[in-house]
């Protein structure tokens, strides 16, 4: 009797020192990974949302600059019809104002074109690459943690026959455990849906109906004397960013 009691006490100590401690550590590490995933996923979602917002804000700015430029053009044409010596300075000011508005408008056209390309590319990668990669990485790292701590469970199961008999249900559960089943609902709840009706951005050609000369085309960058300096500056910034990678 004393021998059995000692064996049970020994087994109990093993459960406390190995199984309970390993389980506690397993839960902590898996929760930590899930928190890290949630933070990364939130950042990815925010970046994609920013890409979509940029399209909408660029389109809104486009419409505003169209009105400003058209207004500046009408004022210039009206002033030139009444042109005289005294009006020359005023005409020069109106012309410079019109050119300045046109430059901003052409820059906005390029920003809008690039924003659409960026958002649609972001959408494609988000559903087909980014989200699946994050979920696969989460599952792989959690399974690695399970394998690391699972060895302790198996070693404890072999301590004694008394342990096997007392904790037979635990042994059966461990044998039948399929770690992949754990992630079915997780992936189902967090996966991206490629068949979603989520918006794909298309250039709004109505913006070009009253566009001031020189003419521009939808989805194509505007490259002319109004945009050359700005495009050159943006290219220089991009080269610097790439050089820092």
PDB file of C-alpha atoms in Angstrom:
ATOM      1  CA  UNK A   1       0.000   0.000   0.000  1.00  0.00           C
ATOM      2  CA  UNK A   2       2.800   2.343   0.923  1.00  0.00           C
ATOM      3  CA  UNK A   3       4.501   1.562  -2.375  1.00  0.00           C
ATOM      4  CA  UNK A   4       1.383   2.401  -4.402  1.00  0.00           C
ATOM      5  CA  UNK A   5       0.917   5.578  -2.397  1.00  0.00           C
ATOM      6  CA  UNK A   6       4.486   6.623  -3.115  1.00  0.00           C
ATOM      7  CA  UNK A   7       4.047   5.874  -6.799  1.00  0.00           C
ATOM      8  CA  UNK A   8       0.841   7.943  -6.924  1.00  0.00           C
ATOM      9  CA  UNK A   9       2.586  10.801  -5.142  1.00  0.00           C
ATOM     10  CA  UNK A  10       5.457  10.562  -7.580  1.00  0.00           C
ATOM     11  CA  UNK A  11       3.081  10.624 -10.520  1.00  0.00           C
ATOM     12  CA  UNK A  12       1.226  13.596  -9.058  1.00  0.00           C
ATOM     13  CA  UNK A  13       4.464  15.502  -8.724  1.00  0.00           C
ATOM     14  CA  UNK A  14       5.342  14.686 -12.332  1.00  0.00           C
ATOM     15  CA  UNK A  15       1.946  15.973 -13.440  1.00  0.00           C
ATOM     16  CA  UNK A  16       2.478  19.196 -11.549  1.00  0.00           C
ATOM     17  CA  UNK A  17       6.099  19.692 -12.619  1.00  0.00           C
ATOM     18  CA  UNK A  18       5.801  18.609 -16.244  1.00  0.00           C
ATOM     19  CA  UNK A  19       2.278  18.510 -17.629  1.00  0.00           C
ATOM     20  CA  UNK A  20       0.770  21.514 -15.882  1.00  0.00           C
ATOM     21  CA  UNK A  21       3.863  23.634 -16.405  1.00  0.00           C
ATOM     22  CA  UNK A  22       4.160  22.601 -20.058  1.00  0.00           C
ATOM     23  CA  UNK A  23       0.464  23.256 -20.641  1.00  0.00           C
ATOM     24  CA  UNK A  24       0.694  26.697 -19.056  1.00  0.00           C
ATOM     25  CA  UNK A  25       3.707  27.569 -21.206  1.00  0.00           C
ATOM     26  CA  UNK A  26       2.016  26.178 -24.325  1.00  0.00           C
ATOM     27  CA  UNK A  27      -1.067  28.339 -23.772  1.00  0.00           C
ATOM     28  CA  UNK A  28       1.029  31.451 -23.109  1.00  0.00           C
ATOM     29  CA  UNK A  29       3.128  30.993 -26.245  1.00  0.00           C
ATOM     30  CA  UNK A  30       0.128  30.306 -28.483  1.00  0.00           C
ATOM     31  CA  UNK A  31      -1.703  33.324 -27.112  1.00  0.00           C
ATOM     32  CA  UNK A  32       1.392  35.422 -27.734  1.00  0.00           C
ATOM     33  CA  UNK A  33       1.526  34.254 -31.351  1.00  0.00           C
ATOM     34  CA  UNK A  34      -2.166  35.008 -31.836  1.00  0.00           C
ATOM     35  CA  UNK A  35      -1.684  38.521 -30.445  1.00  0.00           C
ATOM     36  CA  UNK A  36       1.256  39.083 -32.786  1.00  0.00           C
ATOM     37  CA  UNK A  37      -0.874  37.847 -35.701  1.00  0.00           C
ATOM     38  CA  UNK A  38      -3.764  40.140 -34.733  1.00  0.00           C
ATOM     39  CA  UNK A  39      -1.407  43.152 -34.625  1.00  0.00           C
ATOM     40  CA  UNK A  40       0.136  42.306 -38.017  1.00  0.00           C
ATOM     41  CA  UNK A  41      -3.276  41.651 -39.560  1.00  0.00           C
ATOM     42  CA  UNK A  42      -4.578  44.983 -38.265  1.00  0.00           C
ATOM     43  CA  UNK A  43      -1.593  46.755 -39.819  1.00  0.00           C
ATOM     44  CA  UNK A  44      -2.166  45.001 -43.153  1.00  0.00           C
ATOM     45  CA  UNK A  45      -5.852  45.859 -43.094  1.00  0.00           C
ATOM     46  CA  UNK A  46      -5.042  49.490 -42.268  1.00  0.00           C
ATOM     47  CA  UNK A  47      -2.535  49.697 -45.136  1.00  0.00           C
ATOM     48  CA  UNK A  48      -5.082  48.322 -47.586  1.00  0.00           C
ATOM     49  CA  UNK A  49      -7.734  50.694 -46.266  1.00  0.00           C
ATOM     50  CA  UNK A  50      -5.295  53.588 -46.767  1.00  0.00           C
ATOM     51  CA  UNK A  51      -4.790  52.533 -50.397  1.00  0.00           C
ATOM     52  CA  UNK A  52      -8.540  52.609 -51.001  1.00  0.00           C
ATOM     53  CA  UNK A  53      -8.920  55.933 -49.202  1.00  0.00           C
ATOM     54  CA  UNK A  54      -6.185  57.424 -51.361  1.00  0.00           C
ATOM     55  CA  UNK A  55      -8.196  56.643 -54.499  1.00  0.00           C
ATOM     56  CA  UNK A  56     -11.285  58.358 -53.115  1.00  0.00           C
ATOM     57  CA  UNK A  57      -9.379  61.403 -51.851  1.00  0.00           C
ATOM     58  CA  UNK A  58      -7.474  61.759 -55.161  1.00  0.00           C
ATOM     59  CA  UNK A  59     -10.738  61.583 -57.103  1.00  0.00           C
ATOM     60  CA  UNK A  60     -12.301  64.233 -54.850  1.00  0.00           C
ATOM     61  CA  UNK A  61      -9.255  66.487 -55.285  1.00  0.00           C
ATOM     62  CA  UNK A  62      -9.397  65.866 -59.049  1.00  0.00           C
ATOM     63  CA  UNK A  63     -12.945  67.220 -59.264  1.00  0.00           C
ATOM     64  CA  UNK A  64     -12.040  70.231 -57.138  1.00  0.00           C
ATOM     65  CA  UNK A  65      -8.999  71.116 -59.255  1.00  0.00           C
ATOM     66  CA  UNK A  66     -11.027  70.720 -62.441  1.00  0.00           C
ATOM     67  CA  UNK A  67     -13.410  73.407 -61.196  1.00  0.00           C
ATOM     68  CA  UNK A  68     -10.550  75.668 -60.071  1.00  0.00           C
ATOM     69  CA  UNK A  69      -8.684  75.299 -63.379  1.00  0.00           C
ATOM     70  CA  UNK A  70     -11.785  75.816 -65.491  1.00  0.00           C
ATOM     71  CA  UNK A  71     -12.605  78.919 -63.460  1.00  0.00           C
ATOM     72  CA  UNK A  72      -9.088  80.293 -63.908  1.00  0.00           C
ATOM     73  CA  UNK A  73      -9.284  79.603 -67.655  1.00  0.00           C
ATOM     74  CA  UNK A  74     -12.611  81.426 -68.031  1.00  0.00           C
ATOM     75  CA  UNK A  75     -11.342  84.452 -66.115  1.00  0.00           C
ATOM     76  CA  UNK A  76      -8.224  84.605 -68.292  1.00  0.00           C
ATOM     77  CA  UNK A  77     -10.209  84.338 -71.539  1.00  0.00           C
ATOM     78  CA  UNK A  78     -12.680  86.968 -70.398  1.00  0.00           C
ATOM     79  CA  UNK A  79      -9.908  89.342 -69.376  1.00  0.00           C
ATOM     80  CA  UNK A  80      -8.034  88.859 -72.654  1.00  0.00           C
ATOM     81  CA  UNK A  81     -11.159  89.799 -74.623  1.00  0.00           C
ATOM     82  CA  UNK A  82     -11.053  93.209 -72.961  1.00  0.00           C
ATOM     83  CA  UNK A  83      -7.289  93.397 -73.250  1.00  0.00           C
ATOM     84  CA  UNK A  84      -5.521  96.740 -73.313  1.00  0.00           C
ATOM     85  CA  UNK A  85      -2.276  98.195 -72.050  1.00  0.00           C
ATOM     86  CA  UNK A  86      -3.606  98.497 -68.516  1.00  0.00           C
ATOM     87  CA  UNK A  87      -4.840  94.921 -68.549  1.00  0.00           C
ATOM     88  CA  UNK A  88      -1.504  93.321 -69.430  1.00  0.00           C
ATOM     89  CA  UNK A  89      -0.295  92.970 -65.848  1.00  0.00           C
ATOM     90  CA  UNK A  90      -3.655  91.588 -64.772  1.00  0.00           C
ATOM     91  CA  UNK A  91      -3.618  89.165 -67.690  1.00  0.00           C
ATOM     92  CA  UNK A  92      -0.132  88.014 -66.729  1.00  0.00           C
ATOM     93  CA  UNK A  93      -1.320  87.322 -63.195  1.00  0.00           C
ATOM     94  CA  UNK A  94      -4.370  85.459 -64.441  1.00  0.00           C
ATOM     95  CA  UNK A  95      -2.218  83.441 -66.844  1.00  0.00           C
ATOM     96  CA  UNK A  96       0.192  82.434 -64.078  1.00  0.00           C
ATOM     97  CA  UNK A  97      -2.744  81.473 -61.886  1.00  0.00           C
ATOM     98  CA  UNK A  98      -4.178  79.350 -64.687  1.00  0.00           C
ATOM     99  CA  UNK A  99      -0.822  77.624 -65.316  1.00  0.00           C
ATOM    100  CA  UNK A 100      -0.410  76.960 -61.587  1.00  0.00           C
ATOM    101  CA  UNK A 101      -3.887  75.402 -61.416  1.00  0.00           C
ATOM    102  CA  UNK A 102      -3.210  73.330 -64.534  1.00  0.00           C
ATOM    103  CA  UNK A 103       0.038  72.024 -63.039  1.00  0.00           C
ATOM    104  CA  UNK A 104      -1.785  70.931 -59.881  1.00  0.00           C
ATOM    105  CA  UNK A 105      -4.503  69.352 -61.990  1.00  0.00           C
ATOM    106  CA  UNK A 106      -2.068  67.315 -64.096  1.00  0.00           C
ATOM    107  CA  UNK A 107      -0.197  66.243 -60.973  1.00  0.00           C
ATOM    108  CA  UNK A 108      -3.501  65.148 -59.447  1.00  0.00           C
ATOM    109  CA  UNK A 109      -4.271  63.185 -62.624  1.00  0.00           C
ATOM    110  CA  UNK A 110      -1.026  61.260 -62.153  1.00  0.00           C
ATOM    111  CA  UNK A 111      -1.684  60.768 -58.436  1.00  0.00           C
ATOM    112  CA  UNK A 112      -5.169  59.443 -59.169  1.00  0.00           C
ATOM    113  CA  UNK A 113      -3.866  57.093 -61.872  1.00  0.00           C
ATOM    114  CA  UNK A 114      -1.170  55.709 -59.569  1.00  0.00           C
ATOM    115  CA  UNK A 115      -3.598  55.442 -56.628  1.00  0.00           C
ATOM    116  CA  UNK A 116      -5.917  53.241 -58.724  1.00  0.00           C
ATOM    117  CA  UNK A 117      -3.019  51.023 -59.821  1.00  0.00           C
ATOM    118  CA  UNK A 118      -1.724  50.770 -56.250  1.00  0.00           C
ATOM    119  CA  UNK A 119      -5.124  49.938 -54.732  1.00  0.00           C
ATOM    120  CA  UNK A 120      -5.942  47.256 -57.318  1.00  0.00           C
ATOM    121  CA  UNK A 121      -2.484  45.685 -56.974  1.00  0.00           C
ATOM    122  CA  UNK A 122      -2.813  45.831 -53.204  1.00  0.00           C
ATOM    123  CA  UNK A 123      -6.231  44.158 -53.424  1.00  0.00           C
ATOM    124  CA  UNK A 124      -4.891  41.307 -55.550  1.00  0.00           C
ATOM    125  CA  UNK A 125      -1.894  40.625 -53.303  1.00  0.00           C
ATOM    126  CA  UNK A 126      -3.965  41.025 -50.147  1.00  0.00           C
ATOM    127  CA  UNK A 127      -6.331  38.190 -51.046  1.00  0.00           C
ATOM    128  CA  UNK A 128      -3.976  35.887 -52.954  1.00  0.00           C
ATOM    129  CA  UNK A 129      -0.683  36.281 -51.091  1.00  0.00           C
ATOM    130  CA  UNK A 130      -0.584  38.388 -47.938  1.00  0.00           C
ATOM    131  CA  UNK A 131      -3.471  36.979 -45.883  1.00  0.00           C
ATOM    132  CA  UNK A 132      -2.826  33.297 -46.826  1.00  0.00           C
ATOM    133  CA  UNK A 133       0.867  33.743 -45.975  1.00  0.00           C
ATOM    134  CA  UNK A 134       0.049  35.224 -42.547  1.00  0.00           C
ATOM    135  CA  UNK A 135      -2.383  32.414 -41.713  1.00  0.00           C
ATOM    136  CA  UNK A 136       0.005  29.683 -42.892  1.00  0.00           C
ATOM    137  CA  UNK A 137       2.834  31.204 -40.876  1.00  0.00           C
ATOM    138  CA  UNK A 138       0.642  31.383 -37.771  1.00  0.00           C
ATOM    139  CA  UNK A 139      -0.350  27.730 -38.120  1.00  0.00           C
ATOM    140  CA  UNK A 140       3.227  26.561 -38.748  1.00  0.00           C
ATOM    141  CA  UNK A 141       4.593  28.416 -35.719  1.00  0.00           C
ATOM    142  CA  UNK A 142       1.809  27.139 -33.464  1.00  0.00           C
ATOM    143  CA  UNK A 143       2.370  23.560 -34.618  1.00  0.00           C
ATOM    144  CA  UNK A 144       6.078  24.000 -33.890  1.00  0.00           C
ATOM    145  CA  UNK A 145       5.252  25.056 -30.339  1.00  0.00           C
ATOM    146  CA  UNK A 146       2.940  22.058 -29.961  1.00  0.00           C
ATOM    147  CA  UNK A 147       5.694  19.674 -31.079  1.00  0.00           C
ATOM    148  CA  UNK A 148       8.146  21.306 -28.685  1.00  0.00           C
ATOM    149  CA  UNK A 149       5.894  20.813 -25.665  1.00  0.00           C
ATOM    150  CA  UNK A 150       4.284  17.576 -26.858  1.00  0.00           C
ATOM    151  CA  UNK A 151       7.420  15.602 -26.070  1.00  0.00           C
ATOM    152  CA  UNK A 152       6.962  16.364 -22.386  1.00  0.00           C
ATOM    153  CA  UNK A 153       3.459  14.925 -22.462  1.00  0.00           C
ATOM    154  CA  UNK A 154       4.627  11.707 -24.142  1.00  0.00           C
ATOM    155  CA  UNK A 155       7.525  11.217 -21.700  1.00  0.00           C
ATOM    156  CA  UNK A 156       5.203  11.701 -18.746  1.00  0.00           C
ATOM    157  CA  UNK A 157       2.758   9.146 -20.117  1.00  0.00           C
ATOM    158  CA  UNK A 158       5.464   6.452 -19.835  1.00  0.00           C
ATOM    159  CA  UNK A 159       6.356   7.119 -16.203  1.00  0.00           C
ATOM    160  CA  UNK A 160       4.433   4.171 -14.781  1.00  0.00           C
ATOM    161  CA  UNK A 161       1.569   1.780 -15.295  1.00  0.00           C
ATOM    162  CA  UNK A 162      -0.317   3.565 -12.524  1.00  0.00           C
ATOM    163  CA  UNK A 163      -0.057   6.787 -14.521  1.00  0.00           C
ATOM    164  CA  UNK A 164      -1.338   5.107 -17.654  1.00  0.00           C
ATOM    165  CA  UNK A 165      -4.322   3.702 -15.796  1.00  0.00           C
ATOM    166  CA  UNK A 166      -5.106   6.909 -13.894  1.00  0.00           C
ATOM    167  CA  UNK A 167      -4.814   9.141 -16.909  1.00  0.00           C
ATOM    168  CA  UNK A 168      -5.987   6.796 -19.649  1.00  0.00           C
ATOM    169  CA  UNK A 169      -8.436   9.359 -21.018  1.00  0.00           C
ATOM    170  CA  UNK A 170      -5.646  11.896 -21.449  1.00  0.00           C
ATOM    171  CA  UNK A 171      -3.539   9.304 -23.255  1.00  0.00           C
ATOM    172  CA  UNK A 172      -6.403   8.514 -25.636  1.00  0.00           C
ATOM    173  CA  UNK A 173      -6.973  12.177 -26.391  1.00  0.00           C
ATOM    174  CA  UNK A 174      -3.295  12.732 -27.125  1.00  0.00           C
ATOM    175  CA  UNK A 175      -3.226   9.798 -29.528  1.00  0.00           C
ATOM    176  CA  UNK A 176      -6.292  10.994 -31.416  1.00  0.00           C
ATOM    177  CA  UNK A 177      -5.267  14.643 -31.493  1.00  0.00           C
ATOM    178  CA  UNK A 178      -4.926  16.101 -34.997  1.00  0.00           C
ATOM    179  CA  UNK A 179      -3.335  19.526 -34.702  1.00  0.00           C
ATOM    180  CA  UNK A 180      -4.564  20.626 -38.146  1.00  0.00           C
ATOM    181  CA  UNK A 181      -8.201  20.361 -37.011  1.00  0.00           C
ATOM    182  CA  UNK A 182      -7.543  23.155 -34.550  1.00  0.00           C
ATOM    183  CA  UNK A 183      -6.956  25.667 -37.352  1.00  0.00           C
ATOM    184  CA  UNK A 184      -9.939  24.901 -39.578  1.00  0.00           C
ATOM    185  CA  UNK A 185     -12.250  27.391 -37.855  1.00  0.00           C
ATOM    186  CA  UNK A 186      -9.409  29.907 -37.347  1.00  0.00           C
ATOM    187  CA  UNK A 187      -8.567  29.989 -41.053  1.00  0.00           C
ATOM    188  CA  UNK A 188     -12.234  29.959 -42.064  1.00  0.00           C
ATOM    189  CA  UNK A 189     -12.944  33.003 -39.870  1.00  0.00           C
ATOM    190  CA  UNK A 190      -9.849  34.974 -40.926  1.00  0.00           C
ATOM    191  CA  UNK A 191      -9.248  34.057 -44.551  1.00  0.00           C
ATOM    192  CA  UNK A 192      -9.818  36.584 -47.299  1.00  0.00           C
ATOM    193  CA  UNK A 193     -12.515  35.867 -49.846  1.00  0.00           C
ATOM    194  CA  UNK A 194     -11.191  36.175 -53.397  1.00  0.00           C
ATOM    195  CA  UNK A 195     -14.749  35.933 -54.732  1.00  0.00           C
ATOM    196  CA  UNK A 196     -15.924  38.915 -52.718  1.00  0.00           C
ATOM    197  CA  UNK A 197     -17.746  41.775 -54.383  1.00  0.00           C
ATOM    198  CA  UNK A 198     -15.160  44.135 -52.970  1.00  0.00           C
ATOM    199  CA  UNK A 199     -14.593  47.185 -55.097  1.00  0.00           C
ATOM    200  CA  UNK A 200     -12.093  47.122 -57.932  1.00  0.00           C
ATOM    201  CA  UNK A 201     -11.146  50.658 -58.836  1.00  0.00           C
ATOM    202  CA  UNK A 202     -11.682  52.014 -62.353  1.00  0.00           C
ATOM    203  CA  UNK A 203     -10.672  55.413 -63.667  1.00  0.00           C
ATOM    204  CA  UNK A 204     -13.724  57.704 -63.720  1.00  0.00           C
ATOM    205  CA  UNK A 205     -13.647  58.962 -67.312  1.00  0.00           C
ATOM    206  CA  UNK A 206     -16.297  61.599 -66.581  1.00  0.00           C
ATOM    207  CA  UNK A 207     -13.460  63.599 -65.027  1.00  0.00           C
ATOM    208  CA  UNK A 208     -11.949  64.069 -68.491  1.00  0.00           C
ATOM    209  CA  UNK A 209     -15.005  65.498 -70.245  1.00  0.00           C
ATOM    210  CA  UNK A 210     -14.163  69.110 -69.447  1.00  0.00           C
ATOM    211  CA  UNK A 211     -10.436  68.649 -69.033  1.00  0.00           C
ATOM    212  CA  UNK A 212      -8.331  71.662 -70.013  1.00  0.00           C
ATOM    213  CA  UNK A 213      -5.693  71.272 -72.706  1.00  0.00           C
ATOM    214  CA  UNK A 214      -3.294  69.590 -73.079  1.00  0.00           C
ATOM    215  CA  UNK A 215      -5.510  66.523 -73.146  1.00  0.00           C
ATOM    216  CA  UNK A 216      -4.803  63.479 -70.995  1.00  0.00           C
ATOM    217  CA  UNK A 217      -5.958  59.860 -71.157  1.00  0.00           C
ATOM    218  CA  UNK A 218      -7.515  57.678 -68.499  1.00  0.00           C
ATOM    219  CA  UNK A 219      -5.095  55.280 -66.743  1.00  0.00           C
ATOM    220  CA  UNK A 220      -2.124  56.924 -68.470  1.00  0.00           C
ATOM    221  CA  UNK A 221       0.361  59.244 -66.814  1.00  0.00           C
ATOM    222  CA  UNK A 222       0.447  62.852 -67.948  1.00  0.00           C
ATOM    223  CA  UNK A 223       4.004  63.692 -69.049  1.00  0.00           C
ATOM    224  CA  UNK A 224       4.475  67.214 -70.355  1.00  0.00           C
ATOM    225  CA  UNK A 225       5.966  70.568 -69.393  1.00  0.00           C
ATOM    226  CA  UNK A 226       3.386  70.859 -66.604  1.00  0.00           C
ATOM    227  CA  UNK A 227       4.410  67.632 -64.879  1.00  0.00           C
ATOM    228  CA  UNK A 228       8.041  67.068 -65.860  1.00  0.00           C
ATOM    229  CA  UNK A 229       9.644  68.705 -62.797  1.00  0.00           C
ATOM    230  CA  UNK A 230       7.277  66.973 -60.383  1.00  0.00           C
ATOM    231  CA  UNK A 231       7.774  63.556 -61.984  1.00  0.00           C
ATOM    232  CA  UNK A 232      11.535  64.009 -61.918  1.00  0.00           C
ATOM    233  CA  UNK A 233      11.406  64.899 -58.210  1.00  0.00           C
ATOM    234  CA  UNK A 234       9.201  61.874 -57.441  1.00  0.00           C
ATOM    235  CA  UNK A 235      11.555  59.603 -59.386  1.00  0.00           C
ATOM    236  CA  UNK A 236      14.492  60.911 -57.379  1.00  0.00           C
ATOM    237  CA  UNK A 237      12.652  60.220 -54.097  1.00  0.00           C
ATOM    238  CA  UNK A 238      11.820  56.697 -55.252  1.00  0.00           C
ATOM    239  CA  UNK A 239      15.447  56.004 -56.197  1.00  0.00           C
ATOM    240  CA  UNK A 240      16.555  57.175 -52.750  1.00  0.00           C
ATOM    241  CA  UNK A 241      14.035  54.895 -51.024  1.00  0.00           C
ATOM    242  CA  UNK A 242      15.112  51.930 -53.136  1.00  0.00           C
ATOM    243  CA  UNK A 243      18.747  52.710 -52.419  1.00  0.00           C
ATOM    244  CA  UNK A 244      18.028  52.552 -48.701  1.00  0.00           C
ATOM    245  CA  UNK A 245      16.557  49.051 -48.858  1.00  0.00           C
TER     246      UNK A 245
END
